[in-house]
Amino acid sequence: MLTFTLRRLASGLGLLVAISMLTYTLLFFSSTSIARNLLGEQATPEQIALKEAELGLDQPLPVRFLSWAGAALRGDLGQSWFNGEPVTQTILNRLPVTLVLMIVSIVLVALIATALGVLAAVRRGWVDQTVQVGAVVGDAIPGFVMALVLVTIFAVNLGWFPAVSTIRPGAGAEAWIVSLSLPVIAIVVNYVTSSAQQIRSAVIKELDKDYVRTLRSRGLGEREIVLKNVLRSAAPAGLTVLSLQFIGLLGGVIILEQIFAIPGIGPLFVTATTVGDIPVVMGMTIVTVVIVIIVNLLVDVAQGALNPKVRVS
């Protein structure tokens, strides 16, 4: 198991290095346009040259990348070109809000989707039909549309929740719960039925296998078979779906945080991209890749623990 985990970790680190090099090269491909964009069209060639020297843009690209990578390994992602604030601290100030939103949402999706998927597979009938129709509807309605509908109903018309976030530095638990309720509901409604559909299919596939018939012939109850045997075998498929949804949320929360004015990494990413704050964009890209690698590693380890065949492959 240790060899399997180390192999997956090495693969993730290789991916991080490759994406870092590719992203850095693409963002810093034209140092002249970067300096001019920062100073404006009226900047003289002398001012542009001074700015390039100040930012290190006069150095060869490989030298700049190695310098940036060395600092990044020490936890220093540089400084914002527009406000001078450390990129690492800026991201760390906002990342917890986004992670709480994503983790709470995906945990609720996992619990509800597992319950619905198992019920649909075992009971069939109207529960199964509802899950299948809901999966189609959930895939058809984008998350931001669901968020706007929820805001219109529960914030504007009913006034049960604020239309914008109340999370501020030092905010208490109540502000977090109130601010994240509608975004979490939007994510859960959008993702739960499609996840339940995948889990339903995995459970049905397991229920049709010979070992389940053997367990039934030995007199084991249906609930015991499903909870102790079928769910364990169907778990890898469910984990894969949930991990893909969690990774997909990294893009979805950017829009949701914009709609609800949540002070997470979404608005930071949008602002940095709009003004051309490349150190922040680079830092955000690396943090996003690290999150994806961690999620994939955890899922691989969980699948390896549940199914020894995965470790061999």
PDB file of C-alpha atoms in Angstrom:
ATOM      1  CA  MET A   1       0.000   0.000   0.000  1.00  0.00           C
ATOM      2  CA  LEU A   2       2.909   2.333   0.800  1.00  0.00           C
ATOM      3  CA  THR A   3       4.481   1.684  -2.624  1.00  0.00           C
ATOM      4  CA  PHE A   4       1.133   2.336  -4.304  1.00  0.00           C
ATOM      5  CA  THR A   5       0.717   5.646  -2.415  1.00  0.00           C
ATOM      6  CA  LEU A   6       4.277   6.791  -3.175  1.00  0.00           C
ATOM      7  CA  ARG A   7       3.805   5.940  -6.863  1.00  0.00           C
ATOM      8  CA  ARG A   8       0.614   8.023  -7.018  1.00  0.00           C
ATOM      9  CA  LEU A   9       2.326  10.868  -5.120  1.00  0.00           C
ATOM     10  CA  ALA A  10       5.276  10.884  -7.545  1.00  0.00           C
ATOM     11  CA  SER A  11       2.856  10.978 -10.466  1.00  0.00           C
ATOM     12  CA  GLY A  12       1.072  13.966  -8.918  1.00  0.00           C
ATOM     13  CA  LEU A  13       4.335  15.844  -8.340  1.00  0.00           C
ATOM     14  CA  GLY A  14       5.337  15.246 -11.957  1.00  0.00           C
ATOM     15  CA  LEU A  15       2.018  16.673 -13.081  1.00  0.00           C
ATOM     16  CA  LEU A  16       2.512  19.726 -10.837  1.00  0.00           C
ATOM     17  CA  VAL A  17       5.953  20.439 -12.309  1.00  0.00           C
ATOM     18  CA  ALA A  18       4.703  20.021 -15.888  1.00  0.00           C
ATOM     19  CA  ILE A  19       1.696  22.319 -15.402  1.00  0.00           C
ATOM     20  CA  SER A  20       3.834  24.886 -13.564  1.00  0.00           C
ATOM     21  CA  MET A  21       6.324  25.069 -16.441  1.00  0.00           C
ATOM     22  CA  LEU A  22       3.614  25.213 -19.097  1.00  0.00           C
ATOM     23  CA  THR A  23       1.554  27.869 -17.298  1.00  0.00           C
ATOM     24  CA  TYR A  24       4.590  30.015 -16.488  1.00  0.00           C
ATOM     25  CA  THR A  25       5.767  29.867 -20.099  1.00  0.00           C
ATOM     26  CA  LEU A  26       2.364  30.837 -21.474  1.00  0.00           C
ATOM     27  CA  LEU A  27       1.801  33.686 -18.991  1.00  0.00           C
ATOM     28  CA  PHE A  28       5.270  35.204 -19.386  1.00  0.00           C
ATOM     29  CA  PHE A  29       5.709  34.520 -23.098  1.00  0.00           C
ATOM     30  CA  SER A  30       5.806  38.241 -23.978  1.00  0.00           C
ATOM     31  CA  SER A  31       7.539  40.328 -21.302  1.00  0.00           C
ATOM     32  CA  THR A  32       7.313  43.514 -23.372  1.00  0.00           C
ATOM     33  CA  SER A  33       3.513  43.515 -23.499  1.00  0.00           C
ATOM     34  CA  ILE A  34       3.392  42.775 -19.750  1.00  0.00           C
ATOM     35  CA  ALA A  35       5.388  45.878 -18.823  1.00  0.00           C
ATOM     36  CA  ARG A  36       3.422  48.061 -21.241  1.00  0.00           C
ATOM     37  CA  ASN A  37       0.104  46.766 -19.888  1.00  0.00           C
ATOM     38  CA  LEU A  38       1.168  47.663 -16.363  1.00  0.00           C
ATOM     39  CA  LEU A  39       2.409  51.167 -17.248  1.00  0.00           C
ATOM     40  CA  GLY A  40      -0.152  52.080 -19.923  1.00  0.00           C
ATOM     41  CA  GLU A  41       0.155  52.967 -23.582  1.00  0.00           C
ATOM     42  CA  GLN A  42       1.843  56.307 -22.801  1.00  0.00           C
ATOM     43  CA  ALA A  43       4.869  54.638 -21.208  1.00  0.00           C
ATOM     44  CA  THR A  44       8.237  55.400 -22.803  1.00  0.00           C
ATOM     45  CA  PRO A  45      10.740  52.679 -23.793  1.00  0.00           C
ATOM     46  CA  GLU A  46      12.931  53.744 -20.849  1.00  0.00           C
ATOM     47  CA  GLN A  47      10.073  53.332 -18.387  1.00  0.00           C
ATOM     48  CA  ILE A  48       9.242  49.927 -19.865  1.00  0.00           C
ATOM     49  CA  ALA A  49      12.872  48.833 -19.548  1.00  0.00           C
ATOM     50  CA  LEU A  50      12.993  49.955 -15.894  1.00  0.00           C
ATOM     51  CA  LYS A  51       9.754  48.108 -15.139  1.00  0.00           C
ATOM     52  CA  GLU A  52      11.044  44.937 -16.772  1.00  0.00           C
ATOM     53  CA  ALA A  53      14.225  45.143 -14.685  1.00  0.00           C
ATOM     54  CA  GLU A  54      12.164  45.761 -11.529  1.00  0.00           C
ATOM     55  CA  LEU A  55      10.018  42.669 -12.167  1.00  0.00           C
ATOM     56  CA  GLY A  56      12.914  40.550 -13.415  1.00  0.00           C
ATOM     57  CA  LEU A  57      11.414  40.330 -16.888  1.00  0.00           C
ATOM     58  CA  ASP A  58      14.789  41.177 -18.452  1.00  0.00           C
ATOM     59  CA  GLN A  59      16.102  37.769 -17.385  1.00  0.00           C
ATOM     60  CA  PRO A  60      15.818  34.666 -19.639  1.00  0.00           C
ATOM     61  CA  LEU A  61      12.599  32.718 -19.128  1.00  0.00           C
ATOM     62  CA  PRO A  62      14.267  29.539 -17.713  1.00  0.00           C
ATOM     63  CA  VAL A  63      16.149  31.674 -15.151  1.00  0.00           C
ATOM     64  CA  ARG A  64      12.936  33.425 -14.112  1.00  0.00           C
ATOM     65  CA  PHE A  65      11.081  30.114 -13.790  1.00  0.00           C
ATOM     66  CA  LEU A  66      13.789  28.495 -11.659  1.00  0.00           C
ATOM     67  CA  SER A  67      13.861  31.576  -9.419  1.00  0.00           C
ATOM     68  CA  TRP A  68      10.067  31.512  -9.063  1.00  0.00           C
ATOM     69  CA  ALA A  69      10.011  27.721  -8.490  1.00  0.00           C
ATOM     70  CA  GLY A  70      12.707  27.957  -5.818  1.00  0.00           C
ATOM     71  CA  ALA A  71      10.733  30.613  -3.954  1.00  0.00           C
ATOM     72  CA  ALA A  72       7.480  28.654  -4.409  1.00  0.00           C
ATOM     73  CA  LEU A  73       9.067  25.591  -2.799  1.00  0.00           C
ATOM     74  CA  ARG A  74       9.684  27.797   0.257  1.00  0.00           C
ATOM     75  CA  GLY A  75       6.028  28.896   0.235  1.00  0.00           C
ATOM     76  CA  ASP A  76       6.668  32.287  -1.394  1.00  0.00           C
ATOM     77  CA  LEU A  77       4.530  32.811  -4.520  1.00  0.00           C
ATOM     78  CA  GLY A  78       5.739  36.369  -5.029  1.00  0.00           C
ATOM     79  CA  GLN A  79       3.901  39.686  -4.685  1.00  0.00           C
ATOM     80  CA  SER A  80       0.913  41.151  -6.466  1.00  0.00           C
ATOM     81  CA  TRP A  81       1.912  43.600  -9.202  1.00  0.00           C
ATOM     82  CA  PHE A  82      -0.982  45.886  -8.356  1.00  0.00           C
ATOM     83  CA  ASN A  83      -1.209  46.129  -4.560  1.00  0.00           C
ATOM     84  CA  GLY A  84       2.166  44.690  -3.498  1.00  0.00           C
ATOM     85  CA  GLU A  85       0.576  42.161  -1.120  1.00  0.00           C
ATOM     86  CA  PRO A  86       2.163  38.690  -0.783  1.00  0.00           C
ATOM     87  CA  VAL A  87       0.370  36.272  -3.078  1.00  0.00           C
ATOM     88  CA  THR A  88       0.657  33.361  -0.641  1.00  0.00           C
ATOM     89  CA  GLN A  89      -0.996  35.293   2.200  1.00  0.00           C
ATOM     90  CA  THR A  90      -3.696  36.697  -0.105  1.00  0.00           C
ATOM     91  CA  ILE A  91      -4.649  33.195  -1.242  1.00  0.00           C
ATOM     92  CA  LEU A  92      -4.493  31.767   2.290  1.00  0.00           C
ATOM     93  CA  ASN A  93      -6.861  34.494   3.499  1.00  0.00           C
ATOM     94  CA  ARG A  94      -9.485  33.486   0.940  1.00  0.00           C
ATOM     95  CA  LEU A  95      -8.934  29.756   0.437  1.00  0.00           C
ATOM     96  CA  PRO A  96     -10.676  28.583   3.668  1.00  0.00           C
ATOM     97  CA  VAL A  97     -13.973  30.136   2.560  1.00  0.00           C
ATOM     98  CA  THR A  98     -13.878  28.298  -0.769  1.00  0.00           C
ATOM     99  CA  LEU A  99     -12.751  25.005   0.766  1.00  0.00           C
ATOM    100  CA  VAL A 100     -15.516  25.094   3.400  1.00  0.00           C
ATOM    101  CA  LEU A 101     -18.083  25.752   0.658  1.00  0.00           C
ATOM    102  CA  MET A 102     -16.760  22.877  -1.487  1.00  0.00           C
ATOM    103  CA  ILE A 103     -16.204  20.324   1.299  1.00  0.00           C
ATOM    104  CA  VAL A 104     -19.593  20.885   2.967  1.00  0.00           C
ATOM    105  CA  SER A 105     -21.305  20.663  -0.431  1.00  0.00           C
ATOM    106  CA  ILE A 106     -19.552  17.491  -1.571  1.00  0.00           C
ATOM    107  CA  VAL A 107     -20.114  15.746   1.800  1.00  0.00           C
ATOM    108  CA  LEU A 108     -23.857  16.492   1.590  1.00  0.00           C
ATOM    109  CA  VAL A 109     -23.898  15.360  -2.046  1.00  0.00           C
ATOM    110  CA  ALA A 110     -22.146  12.102  -1.071  1.00  0.00           C
ATOM    111  CA  LEU A 111     -24.556  11.325   1.773  1.00  0.00           C
ATOM    112  CA  ILE A 112     -27.768  12.195  -0.086  1.00  0.00           C
ATOM    113  CA  ALA A 113     -26.663  10.654  -3.406  1.00  0.00           C
ATOM    114  CA  THR A 114     -25.624   7.398  -1.722  1.00  0.00           C
ATOM    115  CA  ALA A 115     -28.971   7.124   0.067  1.00  0.00           C
ATOM    116  CA  LEU A 116     -30.947   7.916  -3.115  1.00  0.00           C
ATOM    117  CA  GLY A 117     -28.778   5.671  -5.314  1.00  0.00           C
ATOM    118  CA  VAL A 118     -29.112   2.665  -3.006  1.00  0.00           C
ATOM    119  CA  LEU A 119     -32.863   3.196  -2.567  1.00  0.00           C
ATOM    120  CA  ALA A 120     -33.336   3.496  -6.349  1.00  0.00           C
ATOM    121  CA  ALA A 121     -31.335   0.326  -6.986  1.00  0.00           C
ATOM    122  CA  VAL A 122     -33.031  -1.736  -4.276  1.00  0.00           C
ATOM    123  CA  ARG A 123     -36.598  -0.448  -4.337  1.00  0.00           C
ATOM    124  CA  ARG A 124     -36.834   0.569  -8.010  1.00  0.00           C
ATOM    125  CA  GLY A 125     -40.348   1.946  -8.833  1.00  0.00           C
ATOM    126  CA  TRP A 126     -41.038   5.673  -8.384  1.00  0.00           C
ATOM    127  CA  VAL A 127     -37.802   6.276  -6.449  1.00  0.00           C
ATOM    128  CA  ASP A 128     -35.772   4.921  -9.372  1.00  0.00           C
ATOM    129  CA  GLN A 129     -37.767   6.944 -11.909  1.00  0.00           C
ATOM    130  CA  THR A 130     -37.394  10.125  -9.828  1.00  0.00           C
ATOM    131  CA  VAL A 131     -33.612   9.698  -9.605  1.00  0.00           C
ATOM    132  CA  GLN A 132     -33.295   9.128 -13.338  1.00  0.00           C
ATOM    133  CA  VAL A 133     -35.472  12.131 -14.230  1.00  0.00           C
ATOM    134  CA  GLY A 134     -33.625  14.246 -11.654  1.00  0.00           C
ATOM    135  CA  ALA A 135     -30.275  13.262 -13.192  1.00  0.00           C
ATOM    136  CA  VAL A 136     -31.411  14.556 -16.576  1.00  0.00           C
ATOM    137  CA  VAL A 137     -32.767  17.789 -15.060  1.00  0.00           C
ATOM    138  CA  GLY A 138     -29.656  18.260 -12.897  1.00  0.00           C
ATOM    139  CA  ASP A 139     -27.362  17.918 -15.907  1.00  0.00           C
ATOM    140  CA  ALA A 140     -29.512  20.267 -17.980  1.00  0.00           C
ATOM    141  CA  ILE A 141     -29.635  23.170 -15.483  1.00  0.00           C
ATOM    142  CA  PRO A 142     -26.287  24.994 -14.993  1.00  0.00           C
ATOM    143  CA  GLY A 143     -25.240  25.711 -11.419  1.00  0.00           C
ATOM    144  CA  PHE A 144     -25.328  29.487 -11.829  1.00  0.00           C
ATOM    145  CA  VAL A 145     -28.932  29.323 -13.122  1.00  0.00           C
ATOM    146  CA  MET A 146     -29.928  27.308 -10.053  1.00  0.00           C
ATOM    147  CA  ALA A 147     -28.138  29.858  -7.859  1.00  0.00           C
ATOM    148  CA  LEU A 148     -30.004  32.780  -9.465  1.00  0.00           C
ATOM    149  CA  VAL A 149     -33.342  30.984  -9.006  1.00  0.00           C
ATOM    150  CA  LEU A 150     -32.584  30.351  -5.319  1.00  0.00           C
ATOM    151  CA  VAL A 151     -31.554  33.978  -4.795  1.00  0.00           C
ATOM    152  CA  THR A 152     -34.756  35.220  -6.420  1.00  0.00           C
ATOM    153  CA  ILE A 153     -36.978  32.942  -4.323  1.00  0.00           C
ATOM    154  CA  PHE A 154     -35.290  32.714  -0.919  1.00  0.00           C
ATOM    155  CA  ALA A 155     -33.362  35.994  -0.743  1.00  0.00           C
ATOM    156  CA  VAL A 156     -35.349  38.543  -2.779  1.00  0.00           C
ATOM    157  CA  ASN A 157     -38.944  37.291  -2.425  1.00  0.00           C
ATOM    158  CA  LEU A 158     -38.948  35.496   0.952  1.00  0.00           C
ATOM    159  CA  GLY A 159     -36.005  37.251   2.613  1.00  0.00           C
ATOM    160  CA  TRP A 160     -34.885  34.091   4.431  1.00  0.00           C
ATOM    161  CA  PHE A 161     -31.237  34.481   3.399  1.00  0.00           C
ATOM    162  CA  PRO A 162     -29.083  37.475   2.395  1.00  0.00           C
ATOM    163  CA  ALA A 163     -28.574  37.952  -1.341  1.00  0.00           C
ATOM    164  CA  VAL A 164     -24.853  38.617  -0.741  1.00  0.00           C
ATOM    165  CA  SER A 165     -22.355  37.124   1.671  1.00  0.00           C
ATOM    166  CA  THR A 166     -22.000  38.427   5.240  1.00  0.00           C
ATOM    167  CA  ILE A 167     -18.654  36.671   5.783  1.00  0.00           C
ATOM    168  CA  ARG A 168     -16.030  39.187   6.825  1.00  0.00           C
ATOM    169  CA  PRO A 169     -12.722  38.893   8.737  1.00  0.00           C
ATOM    170  CA  GLY A 170     -13.530  37.576  12.203  1.00  0.00           C
ATOM    171  CA  ALA A 171     -17.096  36.637  11.269  1.00  0.00           C
ATOM    172  CA  GLY A 172     -18.769  34.080  13.532  1.00  0.00           C
ATOM    173  CA  ALA A 173     -20.298  30.711  12.709  1.00  0.00           C
ATOM    174  CA  GLU A 174     -23.732  32.244  12.131  1.00  0.00           C
ATOM    175  CA  ALA A 175     -22.420  34.491   9.322  1.00  0.00           C
ATOM    176  CA  TRP A 176     -20.738  31.498   7.677  1.00  0.00           C
ATOM    177  CA  ILE A 177     -23.889  29.348   7.866  1.00  0.00           C
ATOM    178  CA  VAL A 178     -26.180  32.106   6.605  1.00  0.00           C
ATOM    179  CA  SER A 179     -23.842  33.107   3.773  1.00  0.00           C
ATOM    180  CA  LEU A 180     -23.042  29.603   2.551  1.00  0.00           C
ATOM    181  CA  SER A 181     -26.550  28.089   2.811  1.00  0.00           C
ATOM    182  CA  LEU A 182     -27.833  29.126  -0.621  1.00  0.00           C
ATOM    183  CA  PRO A 183     -24.592  28.332  -2.503  1.00  0.00           C
ATOM    184  CA  VAL A 184     -24.428  24.910  -0.825  1.00  0.00           C
ATOM    185  CA  ILE A 185     -28.081  24.226  -1.702  1.00  0.00           C
ATOM    186  CA  ALA A 186     -27.424  25.263  -5.314  1.00  0.00           C
ATOM    187  CA  ILE A 187     -24.468  22.874  -5.578  1.00  0.00           C
ATOM    188  CA  VAL A 188     -26.259  19.975  -3.860  1.00  0.00           C
ATOM    189  CA  VAL A 189     -29.390  20.306  -6.040  1.00  0.00           C
ATOM    190  CA  ASN A 190     -27.234  20.525  -9.156  1.00  0.00           C
ATOM    191  CA  TYR A 191     -24.997  17.550  -8.372  1.00  0.00           C
ATOM    192  CA  VAL A 192     -26.908  15.118  -6.164  1.00  0.00           C
ATOM    193  CA  THR A 193     -29.194  13.485  -8.723  1.00  0.00           C
ATOM    194  CA  SER A 194     -26.458  12.819 -11.287  1.00  0.00           C
ATOM    195  CA  SER A 195     -24.288  11.308  -8.524  1.00  0.00           C
ATOM    196  CA  ALA A 196     -27.210   9.214  -7.305  1.00  0.00           C
ATOM    197  CA  GLN A 197     -27.693   7.956 -10.865  1.00  0.00           C
ATOM    198  CA  GLN A 198     -24.063   6.762 -11.025  1.00  0.00           C
ATOM    199  CA  ILE A 199     -24.235   5.107  -7.593  1.00  0.00           C
ATOM    200  CA  ARG A 200     -27.555   3.454  -8.549  1.00  0.00           C
ATOM    201  CA  SER A 201     -25.959   1.920 -11.644  1.00  0.00           C
ATOM    202  CA  ALA A 202     -22.967   0.659  -9.638  1.00  0.00           C
ATOM    203  CA  VAL A 203     -25.216  -0.899  -6.950  1.00  0.00           C
ATOM    204  CA  ILE A 204     -27.464  -2.586  -9.553  1.00  0.00           C
ATOM    205  CA  LYS A 205     -24.375  -4.036 -11.244  1.00  0.00           C
ATOM    206  CA  GLU A 206     -23.193  -5.499  -7.921  1.00  0.00           C
ATOM    207  CA  LEU A 207     -26.654  -6.844  -7.016  1.00  0.00           C
ATOM    208  CA  ASP A 208     -26.644  -8.930 -10.208  1.00  0.00           C
ATOM    209  CA  LYS A 209     -23.362 -10.692  -9.374  1.00  0.00           C
ATOM    210  CA  ASP A 210     -23.034 -14.296  -8.224  1.00  0.00           C
ATOM    211  CA  TYR A 211     -21.638 -13.516  -4.767  1.00  0.00           C
ATOM    212  CA  VAL A 212     -24.837 -11.632  -3.885  1.00  0.00           C
ATOM    213  CA  ARG A 213     -26.958 -14.619  -4.901  1.00  0.00           C
ATOM    214  CA  THR A 214     -24.685 -16.822  -2.770  1.00  0.00           C
ATOM    215  CA  LEU A 215     -25.129 -14.556   0.227  1.00  0.00           C
ATOM    216  CA  ARG A 216     -28.898 -14.572  -0.252  1.00  0.00           C
ATOM    217  CA  SER A 217     -28.922 -18.392  -0.437  1.00  0.00           C
ATOM    218  CA  ARG A 218     -27.153 -18.459   2.931  1.00  0.00           C
ATOM    219  CA  GLY A 219     -30.058 -16.567   4.459  1.00  0.00           C
ATOM    220  CA  LEU A 220     -28.464 -13.116   4.881  1.00  0.00           C
ATOM    221  CA  GLY A 221     -30.938 -10.222   4.895  1.00  0.00           C
ATOM    222  CA  GLU A 222     -31.082  -7.785   1.991  1.00  0.00           C
ATOM    223  CA  ARG A 223     -30.109  -4.820   4.202  1.00  0.00           C
ATOM    224  CA  GLU A 224     -27.038  -6.629   5.553  1.00  0.00           C
ATOM    225  CA  ILE A 225     -25.945  -7.667   2.047  1.00  0.00           C
ATOM    226  CA  VAL A 226     -26.282  -4.131   0.688  1.00  0.00           C
ATOM    227  CA  LEU A 227     -24.648  -2.312   3.611  1.00  0.00           C
ATOM    228  CA  LYS A 228     -21.785  -4.759   4.266  1.00  0.00           C
ATOM    229  CA  ASN A 229     -20.967  -6.163   0.830  1.00  0.00           C
ATOM    230  CA  VAL A 230     -22.587  -4.350  -2.102  1.00  0.00           C
ATOM    231  CA  LEU A 231     -21.750  -0.807  -0.958  1.00  0.00           C
ATOM    232  CA  ARG A 232     -18.109  -1.777  -0.386  1.00  0.00           C
ATOM    233  CA  SER A 233     -17.821  -3.141  -3.925  1.00  0.00           C
ATOM    234  CA  ALA A 234     -19.696  -0.194  -5.462  1.00  0.00           C
ATOM    235  CA  ALA A 235     -17.732   2.426  -3.489  1.00  0.00           C
ATOM    236  CA  PRO A 236     -14.887   2.866  -6.058  1.00  0.00           C
ATOM    237  CA  ALA A 237     -17.370   3.952  -8.746  1.00  0.00           C
ATOM    238  CA  GLY A 238     -19.034   6.383  -6.338  1.00  0.00           C
ATOM    239  CA  LEU A 239     -15.692   7.788  -5.183  1.00  0.00           C
ATOM    240  CA  THR A 240     -14.628   8.388  -8.782  1.00  0.00           C
ATOM    241  CA  VAL A 241     -17.819  10.314  -9.556  1.00  0.00           C
ATOM    242  CA  LEU A 242     -17.590  12.407  -6.389  1.00  0.00           C
ATOM    243  CA  SER A 243     -13.909  13.216  -6.986  1.00  0.00           C
ATOM    244  CA  LEU A 244     -14.674  14.385 -10.518  1.00  0.00           C
ATOM    245  CA  GLN A 245     -17.516  16.529  -9.183  1.00  0.00           C
ATOM    246  CA  PHE A 246     -15.259  18.021  -6.501  1.00  0.00           C
ATOM    247  CA  ILE A 247     -12.687  18.936  -9.147  1.00  0.00           C
ATOM    248  CA  GLY A 248     -15.434  20.344 -11.357  1.00  0.00           C
ATOM    249  CA  LEU A 249     -16.567  22.486  -8.419  1.00  0.00           C
ATOM    250  CA  LEU A 250     -13.260  24.364  -8.578  1.00  0.00           C
ATOM    251  CA  GLY A 251     -14.584  26.046 -11.703  1.00  0.00           C
ATOM    252  CA  GLY A 252     -18.183  26.238 -10.550  1.00  0.00           C
ATOM    253  CA  VAL A 253     -17.472  28.026  -7.268  1.00  0.00           C
ATOM    254  CA  ILE A 254     -15.808  30.897  -9.138  1.00  0.00           C
ATOM    255  CA  ILE A 255     -19.187  31.777 -10.648  1.00  0.00           C
ATOM    256  CA  LEU A 256     -21.144  31.066  -7.461  1.00  0.00           C
ATOM    257  CA  GLU A 257     -18.833  33.231  -5.344  1.00  0.00           C
ATOM    258  CA  GLN A 258     -19.261  36.035  -7.843  1.00  0.00           C
ATOM    259  CA  ILE A 259     -23.082  35.747  -7.666  1.00  0.00           C
ATOM    260  CA  PHE A 260     -23.190  35.686  -3.844  1.00  0.00           C
ATOM    261  CA  ALA A 261     -20.217  38.070  -3.358  1.00  0.00           C
ATOM    262  CA  ILE A 262     -18.478  35.444  -1.229  1.00  0.00           C
ATOM    263  CA  PRO A 263     -14.880  36.480  -0.398  1.00  0.00           C
ATOM    264  CA  GLY A 264     -13.286  33.233  -1.638  1.00  0.00           C
ATOM    265  CA  ILE A 265     -10.739  32.567  -4.348  1.00  0.00           C
ATOM    266  CA  GLY A 266     -13.306  33.010  -7.131  1.00  0.00           C
ATOM    267  CA  PRO A 267     -13.490  36.835  -7.093  1.00  0.00           C
ATOM    268  CA  LEU A 268      -9.705  36.972  -6.548  1.00  0.00           C
ATOM    269  CA  PHE A 269      -9.127  34.846  -9.659  1.00  0.00           C
ATOM    270  CA  VAL A 270     -11.504  36.949 -11.769  1.00  0.00           C
ATOM    271  CA  THR A 271      -9.992  40.270 -10.620  1.00  0.00           C
ATOM    272  CA  ALA A 272      -6.393  39.114 -11.081  1.00  0.00           C
ATOM    273  CA  THR A 273      -7.125  37.812 -14.567  1.00  0.00           C
ATOM    274  CA  THR A 274      -8.949  40.983 -15.581  1.00  0.00           C
ATOM    275  CA  VAL A 275      -6.155  43.353 -14.537  1.00  0.00           C
ATOM    276  CA  GLY A 276      -3.316  41.051 -15.649  1.00  0.00           C
ATOM    277  CA  ASP A 277      -1.913  40.394 -12.170  1.00  0.00           C
ATOM    278  CA  ILE A 278       0.155  37.432 -13.350  1.00  0.00           C
ATOM    279  CA  PRO A 279       1.813  36.468  -9.994  1.00  0.00           C
ATOM    280  CA  VAL A 280      -1.650  36.063  -8.464  1.00  0.00           C
ATOM    281  CA  VAL A 281      -2.931  34.115 -11.487  1.00  0.00           C
ATOM    282  CA  MET A 282       0.138  31.879 -11.359  1.00  0.00           C
ATOM    283  CA  GLY A 283      -0.296  31.337  -7.610  1.00  0.00           C
ATOM    284  CA  MET A 284      -3.978  30.527  -7.993  1.00  0.00           C
ATOM    285  CA  THR A 285      -3.214  28.051 -10.773  1.00  0.00           C
ATOM    286  CA  ILE A 286      -0.665  26.213  -8.642  1.00  0.00           C
ATOM    287  CA  VAL A 287      -2.997  26.088  -5.636  1.00  0.00           C
ATOM    288  CA  THR A 288      -5.789  24.722  -7.836  1.00  0.00           C
ATOM    289  CA  VAL A 289      -3.512  22.022  -9.286  1.00  0.00           C
ATOM    290  CA  VAL A 290      -2.342  21.052  -5.785  1.00  0.00           C
ATOM    291  CA  ILE A 291      -5.970  20.660  -4.652  1.00  0.00           C
ATOM    292  CA  VAL A 292      -6.719  18.456  -7.672  1.00  0.00           C
ATOM    293  CA  ILE A 293      -3.650  16.310  -6.976  1.00  0.00           C
ATOM    294  CA  ILE A 294      -4.569  15.912  -3.293  1.00  0.00           C
ATOM    295  CA  VAL A 295      -8.163  14.927  -4.139  1.00  0.00           C
ATOM    296  CA  ASN A 296      -7.012  12.386  -6.738  1.00  0.00           C
ATOM    297  CA  LEU A 297      -4.422  10.978  -4.338  1.00  0.00           C
ATOM    298  CA  LEU A 298      -6.988  10.547  -1.555  1.00  0.00           C
ATOM    299  CA  VAL A 299      -9.423   8.851  -3.945  1.00  0.00           C
ATOM    300  CA  ASP A 300      -6.710   6.541  -5.303  1.00  0.00           C
ATOM    301  CA  VAL A 301      -5.642   5.566  -1.779  1.00  0.00           C
ATOM    302  CA  ALA A 302      -9.266   4.980  -0.738  1.00  0.00           C
ATOM    303  CA  GLN A 303      -9.900   2.839  -3.817  1.00  0.00           C
ATOM    304  CA  GLY A 304      -6.673   0.938  -3.225  1.00  0.00           C
ATOM    305  CA  ALA A 305      -7.738   0.235   0.348  1.00  0.00           C
ATOM    306  CA  LEU A 306     -11.200  -0.948  -0.753  1.00  0.00           C
ATOM    307  CA  ASN A 307     -10.044  -2.975  -3.757  1.00  0.00           C
ATOM    308  CA  PRO A 308      -6.539  -4.578  -3.749  1.00  0.00           C
ATOM    309  CA  LYS A 309      -6.754  -5.078  -7.552  1.00  0.00           C
ATOM    310  CA  VAL A 310      -6.426  -1.286  -7.976  1.00  0.00           C
ATOM    311  CA  ARG A 311      -3.035  -1.354  -6.243  1.00  0.00           C
ATOM    312  CA  VAL A 312      -1.751  -3.948  -8.677  1.00  0.00           C
ATOM    313  CA  SER A 313      -2.965  -2.046 -11.758  1.00  0.00           C
TER     314      SER A 313
END
